[in-house]
Every structure is written in C-alpha cells, then in structure tokens.
XYZ file of C-alpha atoms in Angstrom:
500
model
C 23.838 -25.929 30.987
C 23.212 -23.682 27.970
C 24.505 -25.003 24.642
C 26.073 -22.458 22.157
C 24.566 -22.236 18.907
C 27.176 -23.815 16.119
C 25.400 -21.392 13.435
C 27.075 -18.476 15.260
C 30.627 -19.832 15.441
C 31.809 -17.722 12.479
C 30.138 -14.500 13.713
C 31.308 -15.361 17.118
C 35.024 -15.125 16.208
C 34.509 -11.477 15.580
C 32.175 -11.117 19.038
C 34.054 -13.110 21.437
C 34.584 -10.036 23.680
C 30.640 -9.258 23.847
C 31.318 -6.634 26.510
C 33.662 -4.705 24.258
C 32.183 -4.602 21.217
C 28.598 -3.893 22.234
C 29.232 -0.119 22.183
C 30.597 -0.205 18.940
C 27.418 -2.464 17.686
C 25.340 0.131 19.241
C 26.747 2.992 17.554
C 24.867 1.343 14.361
C 21.791 0.702 16.018
C 19.780 1.956 18.891
C 20.691 0.488 22.219
C 19.222 -2.309 23.811
C 16.796 -1.453 26.420
C 17.765 -3.097 30.083
C 15.677 -3.649 33.062
C 17.034 -4.148 36.136
C 15.405 -6.804 38.975
C 16.435 -6.578 42.443
C 16.153 -10.451 43.380
C 17.068 -12.038 46.795
C 19.318 -14.795 46.443
C 18.538 -16.420 49.782
C 16.274 -19.537 49.663
C 14.337 -18.705 52.720
C 13.217 -15.630 50.990
C 9.239 -15.605 50.619
C 8.516 -16.834 47.015
C 6.314 -13.560 46.211
C 9.676 -11.206 47.164
C 11.465 -13.339 44.270
C 8.790 -13.552 41.938
C 7.199 -10.051 41.829
C 9.468 -8.173 39.775
C 10.313 -10.856 37.136
C 6.928 -12.559 36.853
C 4.936 -9.068 36.707
C 7.364 -7.948 33.676
C 6.943 -11.132 31.690
C 3.398 -10.969 32.455
C 2.790 -7.255 30.959
C 4.956 -8.179 27.981
C 2.778 -11.346 27.355
C -0.184 -9.299 27.416
C 1.350 -6.598 25.405
C 2.555 -9.309 22.375
C -1.094 -10.684 22.013
C -2.297 -7.093 20.855
C 0.682 -5.818 19.241
C 4.228 -6.727 18.192
C 6.797 -6.784 20.529
C 10.720 -7.287 20.603
C 11.951 -10.685 22.184
C 13.629 -10.093 25.424
C 17.324 -11.155 26.132
C 17.923 -12.015 29.957
C 21.110 -12.285 31.495
C 21.162 -14.113 35.060
C 24.546 -14.185 36.776
C 26.025 -14.306 40.562
C 23.530 -16.891 41.821
C 23.815 -20.680 42.573
C 22.106 -23.365 40.050
C 21.089 -25.634 42.949
C 19.776 -22.969 45.235
C 18.063 -20.565 42.815
C 14.473 -20.813 43.255
C 13.804 -18.788 40.368
C 15.459 -20.666 38.173
C 14.254 -23.946 39.104
C 10.540 -23.250 39.188
C 9.565 -19.931 37.290
C 12.252 -20.251 34.442
C 12.089 -23.442 33.548
C 8.620 -23.985 33.772
C 7.693 -21.395 31.350
C 11.131 -21.485 28.866
C 10.219 -25.344 27.807
C 7.689 -27.081 25.554
C 6.749 -23.747 23.737
C 5.967 -21.643 27.026
C 5.520 -17.771 26.890
C 9.294 -17.635 27.937
C 10.343 -20.097 25.395
C 12.777 -19.494 22.263
C 10.098 -20.000 20.170
C 8.147 -17.008 21.199
C 11.471 -15.051 20.640
C 12.545 -15.012 23.936
C 16.494 -15.570 24.837
C 18.518 -16.524 28.045
C 21.927 -16.391 29.460
C 22.692 -18.161 32.499
C 26.301 -17.830 34.345
C 26.370 -18.952 38.120
C 29.336 -17.066 39.215
C 29.255 -18.759 42.801
C 29.803 -22.241 41.286
C 32.924 -21.050 39.628
C 36.391 -22.492 40.563
C 37.243 -18.704 41.603
C 34.207 -16.180 42.530
C 34.097 -13.432 39.948
C 31.833 -10.369 39.382
C 28.920 -11.182 37.025
C 30.260 -8.642 34.448
C 33.470 -10.472 33.916
C 32.120 -13.952 33.959
C 33.538 -15.851 30.865
C 30.309 -17.582 30.821
C 28.101 -14.761 30.570
C 30.711 -13.183 28.032
C 30.798 -15.947 25.884
C 26.537 -16.425 26.008
C 26.459 -12.939 25.659
C 27.996 -12.771 22.316
C 25.974 -15.826 21.171
C 22.571 -13.886 21.894
C 24.071 -10.747 20.618
C 24.361 -12.514 17.238
C 20.936 -13.938 17.857
C 19.023 -10.477 18.363
C 21.167 -9.211 15.069
C 20.371 -12.259 12.953
C 16.706 -11.862 13.762
C 16.917 -8.265 13.248
C 15.621 -7.398 16.551
C 17.862 -4.557 17.071
C 15.993 -1.381 16.348
C 17.263 0.702 13.166
C 15.747 3.783 14.055
C 15.532 5.076 17.860
C 11.837 5.148 19.275
C 11.599 8.955 18.711
C 11.594 8.227 15.243
C 9.391 5.484 14.903
C 6.992 7.492 17.070
C 7.202 10.373 14.495
C 6.611 8.030 11.682
C 3.534 6.363 12.928
C 1.765 9.746 13.480
C 2.931 11.537 10.571
C 2.798 8.836 8.377
C -1.009 9.041 7.170
C -0.878 12.617 7.292
C 2.057 13.437 4.870
C 0.677 10.831 2.602
C -3.081 12.909 2.454
C -1.225 16.029 1.879
C 1.160 14.676 -0.746
C -1.965 13.139 -2.410
C -3.598 16.392 -2.437
C -0.473 18.223 -3.686
C -0.050 15.558 -6.610
C -3.725 16.462 -7.759
C -3.330 20.162 -7.570
C -0.266 19.550 -9.763
C -1.917 17.589 -12.080
C -5.172 20.313 -12.253
C -3.019 23.099 -13.003
C -0.257 21.327 -15.401
C -2.763 19.368 -17.001
C -4.174 22.325 -19.281
C -0.867 23.175 -20.158
C 0.065 20.386 -21.752
C -2.340 21.223 -24.620
C -0.262 24.143 -25.717
C 3.137 23.542 -24.352
C 5.700 20.650 -25.137
C 8.426 21.720 -22.567
C 9.967 19.041 -21.119
C 9.718 19.893 -17.391
C 5.900 20.042 -17.466
C 5.442 16.805 -19.010
C 7.919 15.274 -16.725
C 6.067 17.082 -13.853
C 2.554 15.544 -15.228
C 4.322 12.344 -15.635
C 5.254 11.895 -12.158
C 1.928 13.519 -10.602
C -0.025 11.050 -12.815
C 1.944 7.772 -11.897
C 2.024 8.801 -8.589
C -1.084 10.049 -7.376
C -2.983 6.834 -7.501
C -0.292 4.695 -5.682
C -0.267 7.584 -2.902
C -3.749 7.730 -2.397
C -4.110 4.003 -2.514
C -1.525 3.570 0.212
C -3.090 6.192 2.312
C -6.707 4.713 2.385
C -4.969 1.344 3.186
C -3.368 3.113 6.166
C -6.736 4.433 7.264
C -8.109 1.120 7.096
C -5.541 -0.897 8.912
C -5.206 1.801 11.846
C -8.914 1.757 12.121
C -8.676 -1.924 12.153
C -6.190 -1.986 14.629
C -7.630 0.525 17.218
C -10.963 -1.160 17.208
C -11.590 -4.010 19.456
C -15.113 -5.345 19.135
C -17.474 -2.836 19.228
C -15.221 -0.079 21.161
C -13.013 2.140 18.825
C -10.682 4.760 19.535
C -12.012 8.166 19.512
C -8.572 9.789 18.001
C -8.982 7.342 14.783
C -12.359 8.384 14.138
C -11.474 11.299 12.088
C -9.147 9.643 9.931
C -12.121 7.716 8.198
C -13.465 11.396 7.268
C -10.409 11.747 5.018
C -11.126 8.479 3.136
C -13.826 9.996 0.997
C -11.093 12.736 0.151
C -8.926 10.104 -1.199
C -11.537 8.548 -3.388
C -11.972 12.170 -4.821
C -8.097 12.186 -5.341
C -8.494 8.469 -6.933
C -10.981 10.309 -9.428
C -8.519 11.937 -11.050
C -8.725 15.452 -12.333
C -11.088 16.686 -15.250
C -7.900 17.838 -17.287
C -5.945 14.615 -17.178
C -7.477 11.334 -16.984
C -4.793 9.743 -19.382
C -1.537 10.684 -19.683
C -1.006 8.485 -23.468
C -4.170 7.693 -25.370
C -3.097 4.050 -24.566
C -3.967 4.394 -20.913
C -7.534 4.568 -22.129
C -7.194 0.657 -22.845
C -6.790 -0.103 -19.431
C -10.275 1.095 -18.410
C -10.990 -2.418 -17.666
C -8.345 -2.449 -14.870
C -9.497 0.523 -13.158
C -13.068 -0.676 -12.962
C -11.917 -3.639 -10.266
C -10.086 -0.936 -8.362
C -13.294 1.276 -8.120
C -14.994 -1.706 -6.504
C -12.236 -2.583 -4.238
C -11.191 1.207 -3.424
C -14.912 1.794 -2.540
C -15.318 -1.681 -0.366
C -12.064 -0.509 1.603
C -13.745 3.188 2.340
C -17.107 1.702 3.317
C -15.301 -1.117 5.706
C -13.598 1.483 7.071
C -16.559 3.578 7.403
C -18.056 0.643 9.145
C -15.729 0.124 11.811
C -15.952 3.726 12.651
C -19.380 4.297 12.818
C -20.574 5.911 16.035
C -23.868 7.715 14.906
C -22.549 11.105 15.467
C -22.518 13.790 13.410
C -19.032 13.178 11.795
C -20.197 9.878 10.855
C -23.265 11.249 8.902
C -21.117 13.925 7.174
C -18.909 10.939 5.544
C -21.945 9.577 3.918
C -22.062 12.442 1.173
C -18.711 12.572 1.131
C -18.448 8.683 0.607
C -21.065 9.215 -2.548
C -19.281 12.363 -4.098
C -15.949 10.018 -4.035
C -17.419 7.036 -5.659
C -19.242 9.375 -8.295
C -15.724 11.017 -8.872
C -13.942 7.607 -9.047
C -16.535 6.182 -11.415
C -16.214 9.286 -13.714
C -12.718 8.524 -14.522
C -13.437 4.765 -15.577
C -16.360 6.017 -17.859
C -14.704 8.648 -19.777
C -11.783 6.071 -20.071
C -14.100 3.761 -21.928
C -15.754 6.498 -23.698
C -12.356 6.904 -25.503
C -11.737 3.668 -25.733
C -14.575 2.852 -27.565
C -12.936 1.578 -30.766
C -9.524 -0.012 -31.189
C -6.600 2.843 -32.106
C -5.116 1.998 -35.534
C -2.422 -0.349 -35.997
C -2.133 -0.612 -39.673
C -2.989 1.650 -42.603
C -6.547 2.462 -43.903
C -8.275 0.237 -46.510
C -6.126 0.979 -50.114
C -8.869 0.034 -52.866
C -7.267 -0.992 -56.572
C -7.826 1.306 -59.534
C -10.681 -0.645 -60.775
C -12.276 -0.612 -57.414
C -11.587 3.255 -57.434
C -13.521 3.813 -60.403
C -16.415 1.616 -59.607
C -16.577 3.666 -56.212
C -16.434 6.824 -58.061
C -19.415 5.801 -60.231
C -21.519 4.896 -56.988
C -20.330 8.015 -55.467
C -21.409 10.071 -58.737
C -24.767 8.612 -58.300
C -25.079 8.657 -54.407
C -24.541 12.245 -54.936
C -26.654 13.425 -57.335
C -29.308 12.084 -54.772
C -27.936 13.952 -51.652
C -27.548 17.267 -53.408
C -30.103 18.969 -51.021
C -28.057 17.579 -48.076
C -24.966 19.158 -49.157
C -26.428 22.418 -50.090
C -28.320 22.408 -46.644
C -24.828 21.973 -44.556
C -22.448 23.736 -47.326
C -24.581 27.262 -47.275
C -23.736 27.365 -43.383
C -20.085 27.252 -44.326
C -19.767 29.652 -47.275
C -18.907 33.181 -45.703
C -17.470 32.071 -42.465
C -16.190 34.922 -39.943
C -13.267 34.010 -38.201
C -14.705 36.223 -35.371
C -17.675 34.048 -35.573
C -16.596 31.790 -32.639
C -19.990 29.897 -32.136
C -19.927 28.965 -35.638
C -16.357 28.044 -35.998
C -16.877 25.787 -32.846
C -20.278 24.339 -34.526
C -18.457 23.525 -37.882
C -15.556 22.149 -36.229
C -17.610 19.706 -34.115
C -19.576 18.388 -37.093
C -15.844 18.098 -38.818
C -14.442 16.245 -35.981
C -16.897 13.666 -35.879
C -16.130 13.005 -39.334
C -12.392 13.063 -38.823
C -12.723 11.238 -35.619
C -13.182 7.983 -37.282
C -9.587 8.099 -38.530
C -8.360 8.051 -35.197
C -10.213 5.009 -34.500
C -9.574 3.181 -37.994
C -13.039 3.548 -39.167
C -13.904 4.210 -42.785
C -15.070 7.700 -43.494
C -18.351 7.268 -45.737
C -18.112 9.148 -48.879
C -20.886 11.374 -48.396
C -18.917 12.533 -45.476
C -15.951 12.918 -47.635
C -17.409 15.316 -50.119
C -19.162 17.279 -47.449
C -15.333 17.831 -45.985
C -14.136 18.790 -49.397
C -17.444 21.230 -49.820
C -16.754 22.787 -46.496
C -12.695 22.979 -47.353
C -13.469 24.763 -50.426
C -15.770 27.339 -48.602
C -13.139 28.226 -46.244
C -10.104 30.829 -46.598
C -6.847 30.163 -45.203
C -7.319 31.799 -41.883
C -10.775 30.341 -41.226
C -9.341 26.766 -42.364
C -6.365 26.755 -39.823
C -8.792 28.142 -36.928
C -11.093 25.379 -37.604
C -8.507 22.763 -37.472
C -6.907 24.378 -34.260
C -10.530 23.774 -32.710
C -10.783 20.035 -34.011
C -7.440 19.379 -32.322
C -8.633 20.667 -29.143
C -11.592 18.462 -29.448
C -9.442 15.679 -30.086
C -7.000 16.224 -27.175
C -10.139 16.857 -24.958
C -11.784 13.229 -25.726
C -8.613 11.417 -25.536
C -6.925 12.875 -22.349
C -9.981 14.755 -20.375
C -13.376 14.344 -18.890
C -14.930 16.865 -21.500
C -16.677 13.856 -23.350
C -18.494 13.312 -20.222
C -18.754 16.792 -18.717
C -20.644 18.317 -21.226
C -23.525 15.959 -21.025
C -26.800 15.731 -18.910
C -25.091 12.821 -16.857
C -21.967 14.789 -16.536
C -23.688 18.016 -15.290
C -25.671 15.989 -13.070
C -22.884 14.021 -11.291
C -20.867 17.324 -11.026
C -23.713 19.079 -9.498
C -24.132 16.716 -6.997
C -20.224 15.952 -6.147
C -19.962 19.752 -5.790
C -22.555 20.680 -3.686
C -22.109 17.360 -1.445
C -18.410 18.695 -0.763
C -19.774 22.410 -0.301
C -22.544 21.041 2.026
C -20.230 18.717 4.141
C -17.572 21.396 4.542
C -20.296 24.122 5.896
C -21.804 21.898 8.270
C -18.067 21.010 9.357
C -17.271 24.319 10.082
C -20.795 24.842 12.235
C -19.960 22.007 14.682
C -17.896 21.259 17.459
C -14.660 19.858 15.921
C -12.005 20.062 18.484
C -13.746 17.537 20.566
C -12.915 15.039 17.755
C -9.722 16.326 16.590
C -6.404 17.495 17.221
C -5.273 21.156 16.141
C -2.887 19.325 13.352
C -5.658 16.984 12.349
C -8.191 19.881 12.448
C -5.918 22.069 9.968
C -5.533 18.938 7.484
C -9.040 18.628 7.474
C -9.736 21.965 6.618
C -6.972 21.913 3.713
C -8.579 18.764 2.415
C -12.248 20.371 2.301
C -10.902 23.873 0.834
C -8.625 22.018 -1.812
C -11.689 19.685 -2.666
C -13.932 23.074 -3.233
C -11.183 25.437 -5.248
C -10.523 22.015 -7.645
C -14.183 21.478 -8.304
C -14.595 25.218 -8.895
C -11.156 25.908 -11.294
C -12.483 22.253 -13.183
C -15.762 23.699 -14.158
C -14.264 27.179 -15.099
C -11.493 25.746 -17.045
C -13.985 23.194 -18.951
C -16.710 25.878 -19.058
C -13.920 28.249 -20.790
C -12.847 25.615 -23.532
C -14.060 25.383 -27.300
C -17.074 22.589 -26.672
C -20.365 24.224 -27.582
C -23.108 23.305 -24.788
C -24.889 21.002 -25.142
C -22.744 18.238 -26.855
C -24.349 14.919 -27.851
C -21.477 12.400 -27.708
C -21.203 9.831 -30.507
C-alpha cells in the first residue's frame, strides 16, 4: 500500500531498525516533535469524534504555512484496519492526492501500518511495516534537511538578537575607525593596520546586512496597512546605519586605489537610501517616532553622500602609472631659453611670493601652513601625473632656497599631512563652505532628534533592551560627530581652504 522509495535503499541498510537508531540520530540534531491523537477505532463513532483532533491540527498547520515556513509533518498510523478505517478512507486519501494540502508535494509524509491486518497481531511500536517505513521516512526527513540543527531556544535567541547584535557591531566598527584612523598618519604598527583593515572591510558589510534585516523584518510584520508595533522602532535604527555607511571623517579609503571605486559607491548610496525609505514607508504610523525618523534619514543620506563625494575629489585625475615626461637634451636647451624669457617677465610675481618666505619662523605655525598649502598645490600635480609649470618650478626653487633646514622639514611634514588628508580623509570637503553646511545640518539633526526622543514617552514603543540600544546609538552618533569635528579642526589645514 505504501511503496518504499528506491532512492534511499543504500541508506536504509544502515537504518533498518529505525526505532533503535533514532535516539542516536537525535543526539546529532534536536528530536522530532510528536503529537498524539486519541481517535476512536469504531466505525460507529461519530465523524466529528474521529476527525476533530487530526483535522484541527492539519488546518492549523496549513494556515501557518501560508504566512511562514513550517517543517513538513511526519504521520505514523498503526493498530487499525484498512477496510474499516474511516479517517484513512475519507480524510487522508482526499487531501494527500493530487497536490492536496497533505500531499508529499507539500512536504508531508505518511507511514501507514495496520496491525489488525497482520497474521499475528502486534503492538504498533513493533509492527515491521511501521519499523520499515519509519526508517524510510527518517531518511526522507534527513535528506530534505527537515531535522532542526539547532534547538528552538537557540533559534528564538538568534531571531531576537540578530539585528541587535549587528547594530552594536556596526557601531563598534565605526568607533574603531574613528579612534584608530588618525593614528595611521603617525604610526606604522602592524596591529593598528590590521584593526583598521578589518574594520574598514567589515563596516560596510555589517551595516548593509543590518539594514536588510530591518527591511525584511518590517515587510514580514506588515499585513496590508497593519504593522506590528514592536518592529516600528527598528526602523528608527535604519538612519543610524546610513550614518555608519557614510564612514568616518578620519578614514574614507584604506588605499589610494579605493578612491577609484567612487562610481561603485554611488549606486550603493541610491540603493541603501531606497531600502531605508521603503522600510520607513512600511512602518509609517504618523506618530512622533515616525516624524523623528525623517531628519535622521536626511542626516544619514548626507553622511553617506559625503563619502562618495570625497572619494570623487580624491580621484579627480588618474594616479601615475608611468614616469613623467623626460625631454631630450635639445628640448631641455630650448625649454631653458623659453624659461628665461618667461621668468624675465615674471620677476614681480616671484618677488611678491618669495618675500613672504624669507625669514620664515619655525614657530609661526600659520605662516608654515600657508606656504605648505601653496607648495602642496604644486606638488600635488606629481601625485596626479601632471606636468608642473616652469613658473611653479622656479617658485619652489626660490622658496626652498629661502628656508633653512628646520623650516624646510617642517613645511614638508605639513605637506605630507595634507597629502594624507586629501587621499584618505574627508578634509578636502570638510574645510569648505559646503562641508560646513553639511556638518552643521547633520550634527544639529542628530542632537535635535536625541533631545526630543529623551523627552517623549519611550517605554510604550520600546522594550528595555531596545531602549538601551537606541540610547547607545544616539550617544555614539553625537560623540562621533563631536570627536571628528575636534580632530579635523585641530589639524594643519587652514580655514577656509579653497579646493582646486
């Protein structure tokens, strides 16, 4: 009546005695959940008395499978007669054929053993048919990976803490980039570089995964216009993840070549912003928490867009892949003659800029920074494989001749700091009018939202754990903004700086 699947013949040789090895198999994974039904074996019993327990269970599982994934069910029927089995004849066959809700196509499985039809009546647990088909069905379950690898408790803990751990890890990676990013300017220690490299590579991935989890949870919790209230506050975390995706002011690129990937970051800004807006749309309730999310989304978008803009500024010309142009001796002679003519008409220019350099005091930090910026704009052409004009070359020679060794090394130190900031940090945008506007808006938005959040009734929407995580995110965002502003303001960049 129930054919044994030939696909599992080899495995059945190991599992011939199903009931004796199920305990051993259960030690590997969690045990299979069982449900017992007390069903009358009398054909004169009322149909409702026969159907109700089993029918109710099947209907309940069917409804659950429509909203979420459920493990297929394994049924074992025994100690009944096939001819007089009302449940088997009507209910079981009706729904287990032609793709019914109890069919194997839906993942369900049946073992049928009629002990009363055997030559010698035996207990169900020792019926050969049940034992044999039981082994077959155990293989079926194992092959389809329907046995739980982790207990239900572990799965529940993972479902609850998955997003919360990702959000906290994302914040931790951002803090490590902020604190250690500026150290890389002065230190070449291996452990610092390893931590920065790990944080730089993992920060974007963790924030992106967390944002996807928020979107997926919000979509699953919404049924039409009705969304579960407990998932609403997780949407409030999405803008903080956008802030994290924007990176830190002290580290926008780990290597100079990373700036060439700014076009790859541009679609990422659009996609992640779209995910955040979609999640925000699903969770919109028109309450104070929904309105507080709006300025945070704007701040997160600005922060994320800043990073792409800075990478584009650092990559405004290709890096050198070959040596600079080397003229022939004859070309050098002609160029020197042209330079003499050119410089004879530029004496006033050199005098005007050169007289500011003579007698430069090493303690005059402002003067050193000013001249370092001017010379950096000249030497920056070498980084970008551009030819330096003759006027600038002689200007550099004139400035170098006017400086003593101590001042020369100080100017070079400041210039190297400028080069590091341009290629690896947000300094080239921070010290501009637009950079000031963006930073002022993002900081005031975070501070404004944090203050209003503290003044509102929060326990109605958040559990104690989520409330603490939200506080940590807000305090972390404020401290990151303050620390970055203080760090960049204390740098060698003069204010304001016009980027070229």
